Amino acid sequence: HHSGDTWRDIRVLAVTGRARVDCRSHADGRFVCTIDGPPGTYAFAVVRAFTARLCHPGEGTCDEVSRGAGETLRVTFTRGRVLVGRRH
């Protein structure tokens, strides 16, 4: 699913601007999302609390992130990111 309004009942992040967030979710709360779009910095509204790893696929590095519903996840990229985690 993507993070547009059609999927608002299960999405983790709400889209912002020209970025795109495509996710796969499991019933047990696990999810993986690709985040891409034109290079830049994006502030995504967090719809569901989560703990995850935000990964840079080109470098093979990941940072631990945790956000609560109503918070913001800021992501800067040139070629996208991958978010792998679990909803709370």
GROMACS .gro file of N, CA, C and O in nm:
model
  352
    1HIS      N    1   0.084  -0.118   0.000
    1HIS     CA    2   0.000   0.000   0.000
    1HIS      C    3   0.087   0.123   0.000
    1HIS      O    4   0.205   0.118   0.031
    2HIS      N    5   0.032   0.233  -0.036
    2HIS     CA    6   0.104   0.359  -0.025
    2HIS      C    7   0.043   0.438   0.090
    2HIS      O    8  -0.053   0.395   0.151
    3SER      N    9   0.101   0.550   0.121
    3SER     CA   10   0.058   0.624   0.240
    3SER      C   11  -0.041   0.735   0.210
    3SER      O   12  -0.053   0.831   0.284
    4GLY      N   13  -0.116   0.721   0.102
    4GLY     CA   14  -0.221   0.818   0.070
    4GLY      C   15  -0.346   0.791   0.153
    4GLY      O   16  -0.352   0.700   0.235
    5ASP      N   17  -0.449   0.869   0.131
    5ASP     CA   18  -0.572   0.860   0.209
    5ASP      C   19  -0.643   0.725   0.198
    5ASP      O   20  -0.709   0.682   0.293
    6THR      N   21  -0.630   0.657   0.086
    6THR     CA   22  -0.696   0.527   0.069
    6THR      C   23  -0.654   0.429   0.178
    6THR      O   24  -0.734   0.347   0.223
    7TRP      N   25  -0.530   0.439   0.223
    7TRP     CA   26  -0.474   0.344   0.320
    7TRP      C   27  -0.459   0.404   0.460
    7TRP      O   28  -0.384   0.354   0.542
    8ARG      N   29  -0.532   0.509   0.490
    8ARG     CA   30  -0.516   0.578   0.618
    8ARG      C   31  -0.540   0.490   0.740
    8ARG      O   32  -0.488   0.518   0.846
    9ASP      N   33  -0.614   0.380   0.726
    9ASP     CA   34  -0.641   0.293   0.841
    9ASP      C   35  -0.523   0.205   0.879
    9ASP      O   36  -0.520   0.152   0.990
   10ILE      N   37  -0.426   0.186   0.789
   10ILE     CA   38  -0.313   0.099   0.821
   10ILE      C   39  -0.176   0.164   0.800
   10ILE      O   40  -0.075   0.108   0.840
   11ARG      N   41  -0.170   0.282   0.741
   11ARG     CA   42  -0.041   0.344   0.711
   11ARG      C   43   0.033   0.387   0.838
   11ARG      O   44  -0.026   0.411   0.943
   12VAL      N   45   0.164   0.395   0.826
   12VAL     CA   46   0.251   0.440   0.934
   12VAL      C   47   0.283   0.588   0.917
   12VAL      O   48   0.282   0.664   1.013
   13LEU      N   49   0.311   0.627   0.794
   13LEU     CA   50   0.345   0.766   0.762
   13LEU      C   51   0.245   0.823   0.663
   13LEU      O   52   0.195   0.751   0.576
   14ALA      N   53   0.218   0.951   0.676
   14ALA     CA   54   0.137   1.022   0.577
   14ALA      C   55   0.234   1.091   0.480
   14ALA      O   56   0.336   1.145   0.522
   15VAL      N   57   0.203   1.089   0.352
   15VAL     CA   58   0.292   1.148   0.252
   15VAL      C   59   0.295   1.300   0.262
   15VAL      O   60   0.200   1.362   0.309
   16THR      N   61   0.409   1.354   0.218
   16THR     CA   62   0.431   1.498   0.220
   16THR      C   63   0.488   1.541   0.087
   16THR      O   64   0.584   1.481   0.039
   17GLY      N   65   0.431   1.642   0.027
   17GLY     CA   66   0.488   1.696  -0.096
   17GLY      C   67   0.495   1.594  -0.207
   17GLY      O   68   0.404   1.514  -0.228
   18ARG      N   69   0.609   1.591  -0.275
   18ARG     CA   70   0.625   1.505  -0.390
   18ARG      C   71   0.687   1.370  -0.356
   18ARG      O   72   0.714   1.290  -0.445
   19ALA      N   73   0.711   1.344  -0.229
   19ALA     CA   74   0.767   1.215  -0.189
   19ALA      C   75   0.661   1.107  -0.200
   19ALA      O   76   0.541   1.133  -0.199
   20ARG      N   77   0.708   0.982  -0.210
   20ARG     CA   78   0.618   0.867  -0.217
   20ARG      C   79   0.664   0.767  -0.112
   20ARG      O   80   0.783   0.742  -0.095
   21VAL      N   81   0.567   0.708  -0.043
   21VAL     CA   82   0.594   0.605   0.057
   21VAL      C   83   0.510   0.483   0.020
   21VAL      O   84   0.387   0.490   0.020
   22ASP      N   85   0.577   0.373  -0.013
   22ASP     CA   86   0.508   0.248  -0.045
   22ASP      C   87   0.545   0.145   0.060
   22ASP      O   88   0.664   0.126   0.089
   23CYS      N   89   0.444   0.080   0.118
   23CYS     CA   90   0.468  -0.012   0.231
   23CYS      C   91   0.402  -0.147   0.211
   23CYS      O   92   0.304  -0.160   0.138
   24ARG      N   93   0.455  -0.243   0.283
   24ARG     CA   94   0.393  -0.374   0.300
   24ARG      C   95   0.383  -0.393   0.451
   24ARG      O   96   0.479  -0.370   0.523
   25SER      N   97   0.266  -0.434   0.498
   25SER     CA   98   0.243  -0.451   0.641
   25SER      C   99   0.196  -0.592   0.671
   25SER      O  100   0.124  -0.652   0.590
   26HIS      N  101   0.233  -0.643   0.787
   26HIS     CA  102   0.188  -0.774   0.833
   26HIS      C  103   0.091  -0.751   0.948
   26HIS      O  104   0.099  -0.650   1.019
   27ALA      N  105   0.000  -0.844   0.969
   27ALA     CA  106  -0.100  -0.832   1.076
   27ALA      C  107  -0.037  -0.820   1.214
   27ALA      O  108  -0.096  -0.762   1.305
   28ASP      N  109   0.086  -0.872   1.232
   28ASP     CA  110   0.151  -0.865   1.363
   28ASP      C  111   0.221  -0.731   1.388
   28ASP      O  112   0.284  -0.712   1.492
   29GLY      N  113   0.210  -0.636   1.294
   29GLY     CA  114   0.266  -0.503   1.314
   29GLY      C  115   0.395  -0.476   1.240
   29GLY      O  116   0.440  -0.362   1.231
   30ARG      N  117   0.458  -0.580   1.186
   30ARG     CA  118   0.581  -0.557   1.110
   30ARG      C  119   0.548  -0.485   0.979
   30ARG      O  120   0.443  -0.507   0.921
   31PHE      N  121   0.643  -0.403   0.933
   31PHE     CA  122   0.624  -0.333   0.806
   31PHE      C  123   0.759  -0.303   0.742
   31PHE      O  124   0.862  -0.302   0.809
   32VAL      N  125   0.756  -0.280   0.613
   32VAL     CA  126   0.870  -0.229   0.539
   32VAL      C  127   0.817  -0.126   0.440
   32VAL      O  128   0.713  -0.148   0.377
   33CYS      N  129   0.885  -0.013   0.430
   33CYS     CA  130   0.843   0.095   0.340
   33CYS      C  131   0.961   0.143   0.258
   33CYS      O  132   1.073   0.154   0.310
   34THR      N  133   0.936   0.173   0.133
   34THR     CA  134   1.033   0.247   0.054
   34THR      C  135   0.987   0.392   0.052
   34THR      O  136   0.868   0.421   0.042
   35ILE      N  137   1.082   0.481   0.068
   35ILE     CA  138   1.055   0.625   0.068
   35ILE      C  139   1.137   0.684  -0.045
   35ILE      O  140   1.260   0.671  -0.045
   36ASP      N  141   1.072   0.744  -0.143
   36ASP     CA  142   1.147   0.802  -0.253
   36ASP      C  143   1.074   0.922  -0.311
   36ASP      O  144   0.964   0.955  -0.271
   37GLY      N  145   1.140   0.985  -0.405
   37GLY     CA  146   1.089   1.104  -0.469
   37GLY      C  147   1.205   1.191  -0.511
   37GLY      O  148   1.320   1.149  -0.506
   38PRO      N  149   1.179   1.314  -0.550
   38PRO     CA  150   1.287   1.404  -0.586
   38PRO      C  151   1.381   1.425  -0.466
   38PRO      O  152   1.336   1.423  -0.351
   39PRO      N  153   1.511   1.441  -0.489
   39PRO     CA  154   1.604   1.464  -0.379
   39PRO      C  155   1.559   1.581  -0.292
   39PRO      O  156   1.505   1.680  -0.341
   40GLY      N  157   1.580   1.566  -0.161
   40GLY     CA  158   1.544   1.674  -0.070
   40GLY      C  159   1.521   1.624   0.071
   40GLY      O  160   1.554   1.510   0.104
   41THR      N  161   1.465   1.710   0.152
   41THR     CA  162   1.430   1.679   0.290
   41THR      C  163   1.279   1.684   0.303
   41THR      O  164   1.216   1.779   0.256
   42TYR      N  165   1.225   1.581   0.365
   42TYR     CA  166   1.080   1.569   0.381
   42TYR      C  167   1.046   1.548   0.527
   42TYR      O  168   1.119   1.479   0.599
   43ALA      N  169   0.935   1.604   0.571
   43ALA     CA  170   0.884   1.585   0.707
   43ALA      C  171   0.754   1.506   0.695
   43ALA      O  172   0.654   1.560   0.648
   44PHE      N  173   0.757   1.380   0.737
   44PHE     CA  174   0.639   1.294   0.728
   44PHE      C  175   0.566   1.292   0.861
   44PHE      O  176   0.628   1.272   0.966
   45ALA      N  177   0.435   1.311   0.857
   45ALA     CA  178   0.354   1.299   0.978
   45ALA      C  179   0.344   1.150   1.014
   45ALA      O  180   0.316   1.066   0.929
   46VAL      N  181   0.371   1.118   1.139
   46VAL     CA  182   0.362   0.980   1.187
   46VAL      C  183   0.218   0.953   1.228
   46VAL      O  184   0.164   1.021   1.314
   47VAL      N  185   0.156   0.856   1.163
   47VAL     CA  186   0.016   0.824   1.187
   47VAL      C  187   0.003   0.716   1.294
   47VAL      O  188  -0.089   0.719   1.376
   48ARG      N  189   0.097   0.619   1.295
   48ARG     CA  190   0.098   0.511   1.394
   48ARG      C  191   0.236   0.503   1.456
   48ARG      O  192   0.337   0.508   1.385
   49ALA      N  193   0.242   0.488   1.588
   49ALA     CA  194   0.370   0.477   1.657
   49ALA      C  195   0.447   0.356   1.607
   49ALA      O  196   0.389   0.253   1.574
   50PHE      N  197   0.580   0.370   1.599
   50PHE     CA  198   0.663   0.261   1.550
   50PHE      C  199   0.805   0.271   1.603
   50PHE      O  200   0.849   0.376   1.649
   51THR      N  201   0.875   0.159   1.595
   51THR     CA  202   1.019   0.149   1.616
   51THR      C  203   1.074   0.083   1.491
   51THR      O  204   1.018  -0.017   1.445
   52ALA      N  205   1.182   0.140   1.435
   52ALA     CA  206   1.228   0.089   1.306
   52ALA      C  207   1.375   0.121   1.283
   52ALA      O  208   1.440   0.187   1.364
   53ARG      N  209   1.423   0.074   1.169
   53ARG     CA  210   1.554   0.109   1.116
   53ARG      C  211   1.530   0.185   0.986
   53ARG      O  212   1.459   0.137   0.899
   54LEU      N  213   1.590   0.303   0.975
   54LEU     CA  214   1.583   0.383   0.854
   54LEU      C  215   1.714   0.361   0.779
   54LEU      O  216   1.821   0.397   0.828
   55CYS      N  217   1.707   0.297   0.663
   55CYS     CA  218   1.827   0.251   0.593
   55CYS      C  219   1.855   0.328   0.466
   55CYS      O  220   1.763   0.365   0.392
   56HIS      N  221   1.983   0.347   0.441
   56HIS     CA  222   2.032   0.406   0.317
   56HIS      C  223   2.076   0.289   0.229
   56HIS      O  224   2.181   0.229   0.253
   57PRO      N  225   1.996   0.253   0.128
   57PRO     CA  226   2.026   0.132   0.051
   57PRO      C  227   2.158   0.138  -0.027
   57PRO      O  228   2.222   0.036  -0.047
   58GLY      N  229   2.200   0.255  -0.068
   58GLY     CA  230   2.324   0.267  -0.143
   58GLY      C  231   2.448   0.247  -0.058
   58GLY      O  232   2.551   0.202  -0.106
   59GLU      N  233   2.439   0.283   0.071
   59GLU     CA  234   2.553   0.272   0.161
   59GLU      C  235   2.545   0.149   0.251
   59GLU      O  236   2.642   0.112   0.315
   60GLY      N  237   2.426   0.089   0.261
   60GLY     CA  238   2.410  -0.026   0.349
   60GLY      C  239   2.412   0.009   0.497
   60GLY      O  240   2.441  -0.076   0.580
   61THR      N  241   2.381   0.134   0.530
   61THR     CA  242   2.379   0.177   0.670
   61THR      C  243   2.235   0.202   0.715
   61THR      O  244   2.149   0.235   0.634
   62CYS      N  245   2.212   0.182   0.846
   62CYS     CA  246   2.079   0.203   0.902
   62CYS      C  247   2.091   0.278   1.034
   62CYS      O  248   2.188   0.261   1.108
   63ASP      N  249   1.991   0.360   1.064
   63ASP     CA  250   1.980   0.430   1.191
   63ASP      C  251   1.853   0.385   1.261
   63ASP      O  252   1.748   0.373   1.196
   64GLU      N  253   1.861   0.362   1.391
   64GLU     CA  254   1.743   0.327   1.470
   64GLU      C  255   1.657   0.452   1.487
   64GLU      O  256   1.708   0.560   1.517
   65VAL      N  257   1.526   0.438   1.464
   65VAL     CA  258   1.432   0.549   1.483
   65VAL      C  259   1.308   0.497   1.555
   65VAL      O  260   1.269   0.382   1.538
   66SER      N  261   1.249   0.582   1.635
   66SER     CA  262   1.125   0.549   1.704
   66SER      C  263   1.042   0.676   1.711
   66SER      O  264   1.095   0.781   1.749
   67ARG      N  265   0.917   0.667   1.673
   67ARG     CA  266   0.831   0.784   1.675
   67ARG      C  267   0.693   0.746   1.725
   67ARG      O  268   0.647   0.634   1.705
   68GLY      N  269   0.627   0.841   1.788
   68GLY     CA  270   0.490   0.824   1.834
   68GLY      C  271   0.393   0.888   1.737
   68GLY      O  272   0.431   0.978   1.660
   69ALA      N  273   0.270   0.845   1.740
   69ALA     CA  274   0.167   0.905   1.656
   69ALA      C  275   0.160   1.055   1.685
   69ALA      O  276   0.167   1.096   1.800
   70GLY      N  277   0.151   1.134   1.579
   70GLY     CA  278   0.145   1.278   1.594
   70GLY      C  279   0.282   1.345   1.584
   70GLY      O  280   0.290   1.467   1.572
   71GLU      N  281   0.389   1.267   1.590
   71GLU     CA  282   0.523   1.323   1.576
   71GLU      C  283   0.559   1.333   1.427
   71GLU      O  284   0.478   1.299   1.341
   72THR      N  285   0.680   1.376   1.400
   72THR     CA  286   0.728   1.393   1.263
   72THR      C  287   0.854   1.311   1.242
   72THR      O  288   0.940   1.305   1.330
   73LEU      N  289   0.866   1.249   1.126
   73LEU     CA  290   0.989   1.182   1.085
   73LEU      C  291   1.049   1.263   0.971
   73LEU      O  292   0.988   1.273   0.864
   74ARG      N  293   1.166   1.324   0.994
   74ARG     CA  294   1.234   1.400   0.889
   74ARG      C  295   1.332   1.307   0.818
   74ARG      O  296   1.410   1.239   0.883
   75VAL      N  297   1.326   1.308   0.686
   75VAL     CA  298   1.411   1.221   0.605
   75VAL      C  299   1.472   1.305   0.493
   75VAL      O  300   1.400   1.376   0.423
   76THR      N  301   1.604   1.295   0.479
   76THR     CA  302   1.676   1.363   0.372
   76THR      C  303   1.738   1.255   0.284
   76THR      O  304   1.799   1.162   0.334
   77PHE      N  305   1.720   1.268   0.154
   77PHE     CA  306   1.781   1.169   0.065
   77PHE      C  307   1.802   1.225  -0.074
   77PHE      O  308   1.742   1.325  -0.112
   78THR      N  309   1.890   1.155  -0.147
   78THR     CA  310   1.911   1.181  -0.288
   78THR      C  311   1.844   1.072  -0.369
   78THR      O  312   1.785   1.098  -0.473
   79ARG      N  313   1.852   0.947  -0.319
   79ARG     CA  314   1.798   0.832  -0.392
   79ARG      C  315   1.706   0.746  -0.309
   79ARG      O  316   1.690   0.628  -0.336
   80GLY      N  317   1.646   0.797  -0.207
   80GLY     CA  318   1.546   0.723  -0.131
   80GLY      C  319   1.600   0.655  -0.007
   80GLY      O  320   1.721   0.653   0.018
   81ARG      N  321   1.508   0.599   0.071
   81ARG     CA  322   1.540   0.528   0.195
   81ARG      C  323   1.446   0.411   0.210
   81ARG      O  324   1.341   0.403   0.146
   82VAL      N  325   1.483   0.318   0.299
   82VAL     CA  326   1.399   0.204   0.333
   82VAL      C  327   1.375   0.208   0.483
   82VAL      O  328   1.469   0.225   0.561
   83LEU      N  329   1.251   0.194   0.524
   83LEU     CA  330   1.213   0.195   0.665
   83LEU      C  331   1.158   0.057   0.700
   83LEU      O  332   1.061   0.011   0.639
   84VAL      N  333   1.223  -0.013   0.795
   84VAL     CA  334   1.185  -0.149   0.833
   84VAL      C  335   1.159  -0.150   0.982
   84VAL      O  336   1.247  -0.114   1.061
   85GLY      N  337   1.038  -0.188   1.023
   85GLY     CA  338   1.009  -0.185   1.166
   85GLY      C  339   0.882  -0.255   1.207
   85GLY      O  340   0.832  -0.343   1.138
   86ARG      N  341   0.831  -0.210   1.322
   86ARG     CA  342   0.710  -0.267   1.380
   86ARG      C  343   0.626  -0.155   1.440
   86ARG      O  344   0.677  -0.069   1.511
   87ARG      N  345   0.496  -0.160   1.409
   87ARG     CA  346   0.402  -0.065   1.470
   87ARG      C  347   0.381  -0.101   1.616
   87ARG      O  348   0.388  -0.217   1.653
   88HIS      N  349   0.353  -0.005   1.698
   88HIS     CA  350   0.326  -0.030   1.841
   88HIS      C  351   0.179  -0.051   1.862
   88HIS      O  352   0.095  -0.006   1.795
   0.00000   0.00000   0.00000
